[in-house]
Amino acid sequence: MDHSLVFVASLAFIFTAVNQVLCLPAGIRNILRDELSTPVLVSVHLFSFLMYVGWSIYGVLLKDPAIVFGCGLGVLSSGILLGYTFWLRLGRH
């Protein structure tokens, strides 16, 4: 197996694990505790974006259009959410 493929898949897996294990539960805790999700949104959207980018690159390396298309949509949507979250945090709402 190509080393670049293993490297990208490993990064995508790490970002997926961090997103699912650390970011989402922390976001739920903050929402339930403070009824405010803004502080945690940056990390959730950042790791979601990185996760989708990693899987998209993996799909490109495999030449698998299903992975590229599905995760490409994730890159687009999480990128928009990440940008919007930064925009809100900068006080431009």
mmCIF file of C-alpha atoms in Angstrom:
data_model
loop_
_atom_site.group_PDB
_atom_site.id
_atom_site.type_symbol
_atom_site.label_atom_id
_atom_site.label_comp_id
_atom_site.label_asym_id
_atom_site.label_seq_id
_atom_site.Cartn_x
_atom_site.Cartn_y
_atom_site.Cartn_z
ATOM 1 C CA MET A 1 0.000 0.000 0.000
ATOM 2 C CA ASP A 2 1.182 3.501 -0.814
ATOM 3 C CA HIS A 3 2.661 5.343 2.207
ATOM 4 C CA SER A 4 0.851 8.581 1.363
ATOM 5 C CA LEU A 5 -2.458 6.708 1.392
ATOM 6 C CA VAL A 6 -1.717 5.247 4.825
ATOM 7 C CA PHE A 7 -0.637 8.658 6.129
ATOM 8 C CA VAL A 8 -3.771 10.454 4.902
ATOM 9 C CA ALA A 9 -6.050 7.675 6.150
ATOM 10 C CA SER A 10 -4.352 7.820 9.556
ATOM 11 C CA LEU A 11 -4.823 11.592 9.791
ATOM 12 C CA ALA A 12 -8.454 11.306 8.717
ATOM 13 C CA PHE A 13 -9.033 8.613 11.331
ATOM 14 C CA ILE A 14 -7.407 10.721 14.064
ATOM 15 C CA PHE A 15 -9.528 13.782 13.220
ATOM 16 C CA THR A 16 -12.652 11.622 13.096
ATOM 17 C CA ALA A 17 -11.880 10.102 16.481
ATOM 18 C CA VAL A 18 -11.139 13.484 18.069
ATOM 19 C CA ASN A 19 -14.340 14.908 16.625
ATOM 20 C CA GLN A 20 -16.512 12.038 17.809
ATOM 21 C CA VAL A 21 -14.890 11.425 21.206
ATOM 22 C CA LEU A 22 -13.886 14.885 22.401
ATOM 23 C CA CYS A 23 -15.706 17.638 20.542
ATOM 24 C CA LEU A 24 -19.268 16.407 20.326
ATOM 25 C CA PRO A 25 -19.643 15.348 24.000
ATOM 26 C CA ALA A 26 -18.021 18.615 25.132
ATOM 27 C CA GLY A 27 -20.465 20.549 22.988
ATOM 28 C CA ILE A 28 -23.427 18.691 24.435
ATOM 29 C CA ARG A 29 -22.165 19.308 27.996
ATOM 30 C CA ASN A 30 -21.728 23.031 27.337
ATOM 31 C CA ILE A 31 -25.126 23.375 25.744
ATOM 32 C CA LEU A 32 -26.833 21.580 28.632
ATOM 33 C CA ARG A 33 -24.849 23.447 31.291
ATOM 34 C CA ASP A 34 -24.714 26.972 29.881
ATOM 35 C CA GLU A 35 -27.380 26.890 27.181
ATOM 36 C CA LEU A 36 -24.675 28.454 25.009
ATOM 37 C CA SER A 37 -22.817 26.591 22.316
ATOM 38 C CA THR A 38 -20.616 29.318 20.837
ATOM 39 C CA PRO A 39 -17.328 28.569 22.703
ATOM 40 C CA VAL A 40 -17.307 24.946 21.648
ATOM 41 C CA LEU A 41 -18.498 25.500 18.092
ATOM 42 C CA VAL A 42 -15.071 26.530 16.846
ATOM 43 C CA SER A 43 -13.433 23.260 17.912
ATOM 44 C CA VAL A 44 -16.335 21.145 16.676
ATOM 45 C CA HIS A 45 -16.414 22.818 13.271
ATOM 46 C CA LEU A 46 -12.615 22.871 12.994
ATOM 47 C CA PHE A 47 -12.280 19.140 13.637
ATOM 48 C CA SER A 48 -15.262 18.387 11.394
ATOM 49 C CA PHE A 49 -13.625 20.400 8.611
ATOM 50 C CA LEU A 50 -10.260 18.652 9.095
ATOM 51 C CA MET A 51 -11.975 15.272 9.231
ATOM 52 C CA TYR A 52 -13.806 15.857 5.946
ATOM 53 C CA VAL A 53 -10.673 17.238 4.266
ATOM 54 C CA GLY A 54 -8.739 14.152 5.343
ATOM 55 C CA TRP A 55 -11.365 11.741 4.053
ATOM 56 C CA SER A 56 -11.688 13.719 0.812
ATOM 57 C CA ILE A 57 -7.948 13.466 0.178
ATOM 58 C CA TYR A 58 -8.139 9.766 0.983
ATOM 59 C CA GLY A 59 -10.938 9.397 -1.571
ATOM 60 C CA VAL A 60 -8.889 11.243 -4.197
ATOM 61 C CA LEU A 61 -5.918 8.963 -3.562
ATOM 62 C CA LEU A 62 -8.182 5.914 -3.896
ATOM 63 C CA LYS A 63 -9.874 7.444 -6.953
ATOM 64 C CA ASP A 64 -13.227 6.727 -5.290
ATOM 65 C CA PRO A 65 -15.836 9.265 -6.433
ATOM 66 C CA ALA A 66 -18.319 8.273 -3.718
ATOM 67 C CA ILE A 67 -15.886 9.195 -0.942
ATOM 68 C CA VAL A 68 -14.739 12.340 -2.749
ATOM 69 C CA PHE A 69 -18.280 13.563 -3.426
ATOM 70 C CA GLY A 70 -19.694 12.714 0.002
ATOM 71 C CA CYS A 71 -16.804 14.127 1.961
ATOM 72 C CA GLY A 72 -16.439 17.036 -0.440
ATOM 73 C CA LEU A 73 -19.938 18.103 0.561
ATOM 74 C CA GLY A 74 -18.820 17.766 4.174
ATOM 75 C CA VAL A 75 -15.820 20.022 3.468
ATOM 76 C CA LEU A 76 -18.121 22.602 1.935
ATOM 77 C CA SER A 77 -20.738 22.564 4.700
ATOM 78 C CA SER A 78 -18.303 22.370 7.613
ATOM 79 C CA GLY A 79 -16.140 25.069 6.004
ATOM 80 C CA ILE A 80 -19.141 27.374 5.768
ATOM 81 C CA LEU A 81 -20.069 26.650 9.394
ATOM 82 C CA LEU A 82 -16.475 27.166 10.532
ATOM 83 C CA GLY A 83 -16.236 30.474 8.701
ATOM 84 C CA TYR A 84 -19.580 31.623 10.063
ATOM 85 C CA THR A 85 -18.563 30.639 13.599
ATOM 86 C CA PHE A 86 -15.358 32.673 13.326
ATOM 87 C CA TRP A 87 -17.348 35.572 11.889
ATOM 88 C CA LEU A 88 -19.750 35.475 14.849
ATOM 89 C CA ARG A 89 -16.924 35.188 17.374
ATOM 90 C CA LEU A 90 -15.323 38.291 15.905
ATOM 91 C CA GLY A 91 -18.531 40.153 16.679
ATOM 92 C CA ARG A 92 -19.681 40.736 13.110
ATOM 93 C CA HIS A 93 -23.243 39.597 13.456
#
